[in-house]
PDB file of C-alpha atoms in Angstrom:
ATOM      1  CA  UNK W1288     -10.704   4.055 -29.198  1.00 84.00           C
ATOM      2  CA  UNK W1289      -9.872   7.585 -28.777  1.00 91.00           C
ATOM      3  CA  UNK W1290      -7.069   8.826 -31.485  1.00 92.00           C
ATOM      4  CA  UNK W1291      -4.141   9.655 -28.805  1.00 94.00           C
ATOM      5  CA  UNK W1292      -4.773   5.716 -27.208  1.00 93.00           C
ATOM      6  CA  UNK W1293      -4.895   4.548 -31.299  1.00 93.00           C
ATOM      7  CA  UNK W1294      -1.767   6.609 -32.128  1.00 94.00           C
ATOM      8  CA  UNK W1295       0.349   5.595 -29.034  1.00 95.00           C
ATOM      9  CA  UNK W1296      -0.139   2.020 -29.721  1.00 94.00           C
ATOM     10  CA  UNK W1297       0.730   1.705 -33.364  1.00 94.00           C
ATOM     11  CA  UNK W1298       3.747   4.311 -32.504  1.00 94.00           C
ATOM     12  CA  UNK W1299       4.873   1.628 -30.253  1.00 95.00           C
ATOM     13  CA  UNK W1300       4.145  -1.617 -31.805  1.00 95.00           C
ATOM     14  CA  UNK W1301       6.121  -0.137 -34.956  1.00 95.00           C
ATOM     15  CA  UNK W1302       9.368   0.977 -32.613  1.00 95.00           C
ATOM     16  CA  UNK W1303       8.897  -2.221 -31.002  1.00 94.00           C
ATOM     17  CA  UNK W1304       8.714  -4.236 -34.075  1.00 93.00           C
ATOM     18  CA  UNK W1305      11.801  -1.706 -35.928  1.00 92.00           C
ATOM     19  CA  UNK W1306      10.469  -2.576 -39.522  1.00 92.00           C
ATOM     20  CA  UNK W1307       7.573  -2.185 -41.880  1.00 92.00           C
ATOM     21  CA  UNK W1308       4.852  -4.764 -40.745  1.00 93.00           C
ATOM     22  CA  UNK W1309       1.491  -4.914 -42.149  1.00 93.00           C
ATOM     23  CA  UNK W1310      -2.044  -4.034 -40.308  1.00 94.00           C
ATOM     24  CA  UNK W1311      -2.447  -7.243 -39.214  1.00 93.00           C
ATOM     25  CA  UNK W1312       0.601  -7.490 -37.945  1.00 95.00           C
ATOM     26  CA  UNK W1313      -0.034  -4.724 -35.880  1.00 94.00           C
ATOM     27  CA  UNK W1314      -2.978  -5.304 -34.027  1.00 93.00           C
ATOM     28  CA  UNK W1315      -1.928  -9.352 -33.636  1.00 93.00           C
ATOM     29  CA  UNK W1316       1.129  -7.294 -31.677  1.00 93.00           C
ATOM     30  CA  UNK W1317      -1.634  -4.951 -29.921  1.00 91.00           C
ATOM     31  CA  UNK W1318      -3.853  -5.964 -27.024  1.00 87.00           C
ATOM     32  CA  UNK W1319      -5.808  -3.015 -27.298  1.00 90.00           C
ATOM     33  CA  UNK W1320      -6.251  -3.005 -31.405  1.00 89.00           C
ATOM     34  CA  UNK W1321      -9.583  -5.245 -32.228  1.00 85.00           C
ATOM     35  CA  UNK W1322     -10.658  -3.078 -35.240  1.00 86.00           C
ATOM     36  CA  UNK W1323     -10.636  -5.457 -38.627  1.00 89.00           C
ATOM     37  CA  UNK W1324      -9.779  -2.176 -40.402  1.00 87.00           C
ATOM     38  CA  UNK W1325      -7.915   0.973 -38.854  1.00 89.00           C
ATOM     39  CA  UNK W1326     -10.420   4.176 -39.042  1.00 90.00           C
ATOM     40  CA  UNK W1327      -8.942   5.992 -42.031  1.00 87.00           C
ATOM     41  CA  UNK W1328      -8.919   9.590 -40.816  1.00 89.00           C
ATOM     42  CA  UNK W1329      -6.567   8.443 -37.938  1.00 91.00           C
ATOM     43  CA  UNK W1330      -4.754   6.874 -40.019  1.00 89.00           C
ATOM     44  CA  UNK W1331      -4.240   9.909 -42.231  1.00 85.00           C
ATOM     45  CA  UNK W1332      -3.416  11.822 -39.101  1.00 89.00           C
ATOM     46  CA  UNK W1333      -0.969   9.278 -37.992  1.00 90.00           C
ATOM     47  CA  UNK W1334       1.103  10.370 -41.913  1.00 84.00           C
ATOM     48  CA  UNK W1335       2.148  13.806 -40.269  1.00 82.00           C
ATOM     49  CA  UNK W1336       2.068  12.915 -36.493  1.00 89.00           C
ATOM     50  CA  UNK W1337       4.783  10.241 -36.363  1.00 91.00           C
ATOM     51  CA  UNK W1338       5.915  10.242 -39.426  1.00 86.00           C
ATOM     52  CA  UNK W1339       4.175   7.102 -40.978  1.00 88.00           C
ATOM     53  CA  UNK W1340       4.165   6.087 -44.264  1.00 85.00           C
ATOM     54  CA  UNK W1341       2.469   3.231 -46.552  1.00 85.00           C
ATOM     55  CA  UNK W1342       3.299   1.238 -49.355  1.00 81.00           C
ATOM     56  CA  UNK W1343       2.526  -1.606 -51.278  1.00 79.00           C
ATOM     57  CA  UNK W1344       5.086  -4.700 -51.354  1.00 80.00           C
ATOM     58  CA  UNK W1345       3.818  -8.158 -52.686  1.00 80.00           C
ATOM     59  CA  UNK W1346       0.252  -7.041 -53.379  1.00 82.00           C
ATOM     60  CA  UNK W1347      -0.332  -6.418 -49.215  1.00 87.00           C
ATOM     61  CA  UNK W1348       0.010  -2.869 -47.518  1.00 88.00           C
ATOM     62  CA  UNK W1349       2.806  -2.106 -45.175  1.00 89.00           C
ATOM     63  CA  UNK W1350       3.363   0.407 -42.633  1.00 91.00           C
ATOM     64  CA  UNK W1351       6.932   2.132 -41.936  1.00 90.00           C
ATOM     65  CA  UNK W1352       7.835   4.757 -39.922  1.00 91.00           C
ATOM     66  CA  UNK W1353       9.780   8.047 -42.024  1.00 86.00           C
ATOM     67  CA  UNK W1354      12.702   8.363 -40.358  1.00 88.00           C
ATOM     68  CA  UNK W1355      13.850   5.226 -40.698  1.00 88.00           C
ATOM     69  CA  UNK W1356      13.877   5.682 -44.684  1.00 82.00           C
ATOM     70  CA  UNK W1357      15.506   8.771 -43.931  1.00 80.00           C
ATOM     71  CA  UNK W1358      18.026   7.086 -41.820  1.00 84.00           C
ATOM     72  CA  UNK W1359      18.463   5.321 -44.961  1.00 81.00           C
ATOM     73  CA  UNK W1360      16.943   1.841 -43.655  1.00 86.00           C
ATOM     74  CA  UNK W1361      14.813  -0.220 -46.121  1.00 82.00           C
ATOM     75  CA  UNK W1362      15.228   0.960 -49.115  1.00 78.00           C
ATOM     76  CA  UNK W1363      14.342  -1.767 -51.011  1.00 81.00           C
ATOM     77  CA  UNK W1364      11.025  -1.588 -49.300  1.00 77.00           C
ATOM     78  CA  UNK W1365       9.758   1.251 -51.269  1.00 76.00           C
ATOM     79  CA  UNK W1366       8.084   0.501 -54.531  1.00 75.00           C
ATOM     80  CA  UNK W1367       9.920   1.528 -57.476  1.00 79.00           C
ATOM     81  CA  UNK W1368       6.532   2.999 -59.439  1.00 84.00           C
ATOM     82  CA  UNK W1369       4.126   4.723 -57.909  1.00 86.00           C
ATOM     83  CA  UNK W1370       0.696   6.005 -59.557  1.00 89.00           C
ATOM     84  CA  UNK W1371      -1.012   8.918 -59.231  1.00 91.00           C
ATOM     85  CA  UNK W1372      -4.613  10.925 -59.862  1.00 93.00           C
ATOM     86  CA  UNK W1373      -3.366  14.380 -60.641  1.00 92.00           C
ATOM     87  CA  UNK W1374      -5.852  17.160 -58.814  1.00 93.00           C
ATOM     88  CA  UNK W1375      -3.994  20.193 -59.377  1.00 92.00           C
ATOM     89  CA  UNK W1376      -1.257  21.733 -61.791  1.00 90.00           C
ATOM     90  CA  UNK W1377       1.677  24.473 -60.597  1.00 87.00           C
ATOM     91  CA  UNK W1378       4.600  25.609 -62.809  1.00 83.00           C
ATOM     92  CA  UNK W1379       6.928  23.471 -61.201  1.00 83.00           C
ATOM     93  CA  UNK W1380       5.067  20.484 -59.136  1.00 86.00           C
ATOM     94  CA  UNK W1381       1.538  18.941 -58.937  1.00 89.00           C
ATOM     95  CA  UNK W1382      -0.648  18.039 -55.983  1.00 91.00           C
ATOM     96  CA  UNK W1383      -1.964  14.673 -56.675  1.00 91.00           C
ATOM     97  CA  UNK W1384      -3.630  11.111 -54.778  1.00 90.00           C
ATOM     98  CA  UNK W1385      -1.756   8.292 -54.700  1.00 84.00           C
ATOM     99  CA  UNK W1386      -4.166   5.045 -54.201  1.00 81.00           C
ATOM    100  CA  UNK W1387      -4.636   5.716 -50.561  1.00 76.00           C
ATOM    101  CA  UNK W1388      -6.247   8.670 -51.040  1.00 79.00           C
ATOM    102  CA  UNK W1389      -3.308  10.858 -49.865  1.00 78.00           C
ATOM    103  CA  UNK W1390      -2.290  13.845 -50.630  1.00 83.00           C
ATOM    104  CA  UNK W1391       1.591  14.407 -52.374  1.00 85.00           C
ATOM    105  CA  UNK W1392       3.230  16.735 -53.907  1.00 86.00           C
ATOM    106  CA  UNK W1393       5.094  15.715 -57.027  1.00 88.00           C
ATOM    107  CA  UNK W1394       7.895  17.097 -58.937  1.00 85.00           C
ATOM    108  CA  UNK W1395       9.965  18.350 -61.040  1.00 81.00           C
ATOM    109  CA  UNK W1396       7.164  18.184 -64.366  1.00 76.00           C
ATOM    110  CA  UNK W1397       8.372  17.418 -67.437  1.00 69.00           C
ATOM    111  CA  UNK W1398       5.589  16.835 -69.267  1.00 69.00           C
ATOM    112  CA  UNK W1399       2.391  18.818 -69.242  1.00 80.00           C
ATOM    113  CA  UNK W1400      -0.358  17.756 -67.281  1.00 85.00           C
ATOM    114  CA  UNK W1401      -4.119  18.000 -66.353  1.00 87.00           C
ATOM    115  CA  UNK W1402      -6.354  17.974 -63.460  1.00 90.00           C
ATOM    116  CA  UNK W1403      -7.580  14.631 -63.560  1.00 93.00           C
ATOM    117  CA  UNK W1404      -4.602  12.878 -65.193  1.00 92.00           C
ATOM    118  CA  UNK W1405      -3.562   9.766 -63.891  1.00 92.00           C
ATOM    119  CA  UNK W1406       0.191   8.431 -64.459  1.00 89.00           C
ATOM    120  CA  UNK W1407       2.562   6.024 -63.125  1.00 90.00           C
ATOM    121  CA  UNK W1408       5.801   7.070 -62.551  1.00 88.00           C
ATOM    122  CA  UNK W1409       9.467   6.145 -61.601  1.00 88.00           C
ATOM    123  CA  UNK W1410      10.599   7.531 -57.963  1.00 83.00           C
ATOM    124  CA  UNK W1411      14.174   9.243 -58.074  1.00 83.00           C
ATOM    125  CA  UNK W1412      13.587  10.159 -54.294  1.00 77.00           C
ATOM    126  CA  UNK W1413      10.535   9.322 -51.607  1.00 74.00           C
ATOM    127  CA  UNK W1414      12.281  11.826 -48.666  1.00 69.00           C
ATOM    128  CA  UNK W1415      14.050  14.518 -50.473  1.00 68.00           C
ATOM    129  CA  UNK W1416      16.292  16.290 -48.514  1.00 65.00           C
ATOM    130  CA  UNK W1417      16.189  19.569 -49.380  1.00 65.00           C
ATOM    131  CA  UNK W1418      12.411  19.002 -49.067  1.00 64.00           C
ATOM    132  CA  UNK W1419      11.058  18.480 -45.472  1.00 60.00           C
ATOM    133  CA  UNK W1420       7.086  18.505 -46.349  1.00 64.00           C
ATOM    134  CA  UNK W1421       6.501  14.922 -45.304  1.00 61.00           C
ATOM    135  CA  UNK W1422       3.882  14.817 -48.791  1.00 74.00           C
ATOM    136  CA  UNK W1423       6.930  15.895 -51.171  1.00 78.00           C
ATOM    137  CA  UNK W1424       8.144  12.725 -53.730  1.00 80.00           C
ATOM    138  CA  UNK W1425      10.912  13.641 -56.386  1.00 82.00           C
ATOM    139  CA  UNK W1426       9.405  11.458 -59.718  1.00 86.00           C
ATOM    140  CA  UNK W1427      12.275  10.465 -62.317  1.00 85.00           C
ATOM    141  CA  UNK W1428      11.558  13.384 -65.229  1.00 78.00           C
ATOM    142  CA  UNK W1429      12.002  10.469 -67.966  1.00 79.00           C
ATOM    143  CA  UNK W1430       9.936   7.971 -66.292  1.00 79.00           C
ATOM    144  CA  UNK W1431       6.735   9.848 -65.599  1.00 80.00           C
ATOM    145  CA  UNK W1432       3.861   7.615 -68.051  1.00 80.00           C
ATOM    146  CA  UNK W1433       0.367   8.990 -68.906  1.00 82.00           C
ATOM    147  CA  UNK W1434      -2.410   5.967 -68.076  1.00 77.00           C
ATOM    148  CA  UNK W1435      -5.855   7.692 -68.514  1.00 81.00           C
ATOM    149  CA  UNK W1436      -7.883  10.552 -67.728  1.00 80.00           C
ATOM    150  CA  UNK W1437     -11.000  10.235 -65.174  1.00 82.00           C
ATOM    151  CA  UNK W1438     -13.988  11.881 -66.906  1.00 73.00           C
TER     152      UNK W1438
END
């Protein structure tokens, strides 16, 4: 299936549906969706096309639209700890993997860290405000916990 086809139909199945539902959930909605397993690079592209966004709850993935978070719907969806692989350091935020493989950006640091970190931290705020980049994610400063270093 061709990525605009693949993108229409989960865009509407989610409207449709008007609350995080998981994969299978999905494509049991979908006459079109057959694939066991969405293809990953769509699905990354699908992050900053219509806004969607994944998360665990109760050990199976979810998918949510943004702006319903940001119209302050589901909140007690999101996870309260997140973990991260730290890839690179700024003065101010990091640029790190969550355990989808995407990309976020990460702030305010506290503490220092390294390329290659990985912590678990407490969210203060998955959408901030003053922060449109869809990747942004305000940690809590006092919450942020080293875990291990990949060598």
């Amino acid at each position: 299936m061709v990525y605009e086809k693949f993108r229409k139909e989960v865009e509407r199945i989610l409207e449709e549906k008007a609350k995080p539902v998981t994969w299978n959930e999905i494509k049991a909605s979908s006459g079109t969706l057959k694939q066991k397993a969405p293809y990953h690079v769509y699905v990354q592209k699908l992050q900053g096309d219509i806004g969607l966004v994944r998360f665990k709850r109760e050990k199976k993935t979810v998918w949510a639209l943004r702006k319903w978070f940001e119209e302050g719907k589901f909140k007690e969806f999101l996870p309260e700890k997140v973990r991260f692989t730290i890839l690179s350091v700024k003065s101010t935020h990091a640029v790190a993997a969550n355990e989808y493989g995407a990309l976020k950006r990460i702030y305010p640091l506290k503490r220092t860290l390294n390329r290659w970190d990985v912590i678990e931290a407490e969210v203060e705020e998955f959408f901030p405000g003053e922060d449109k980049r869809p990747e942004s994610m305000r940690l809590k400063e006092d919450a942020m916990e080293y875990s291990r270093r990949i060598e």
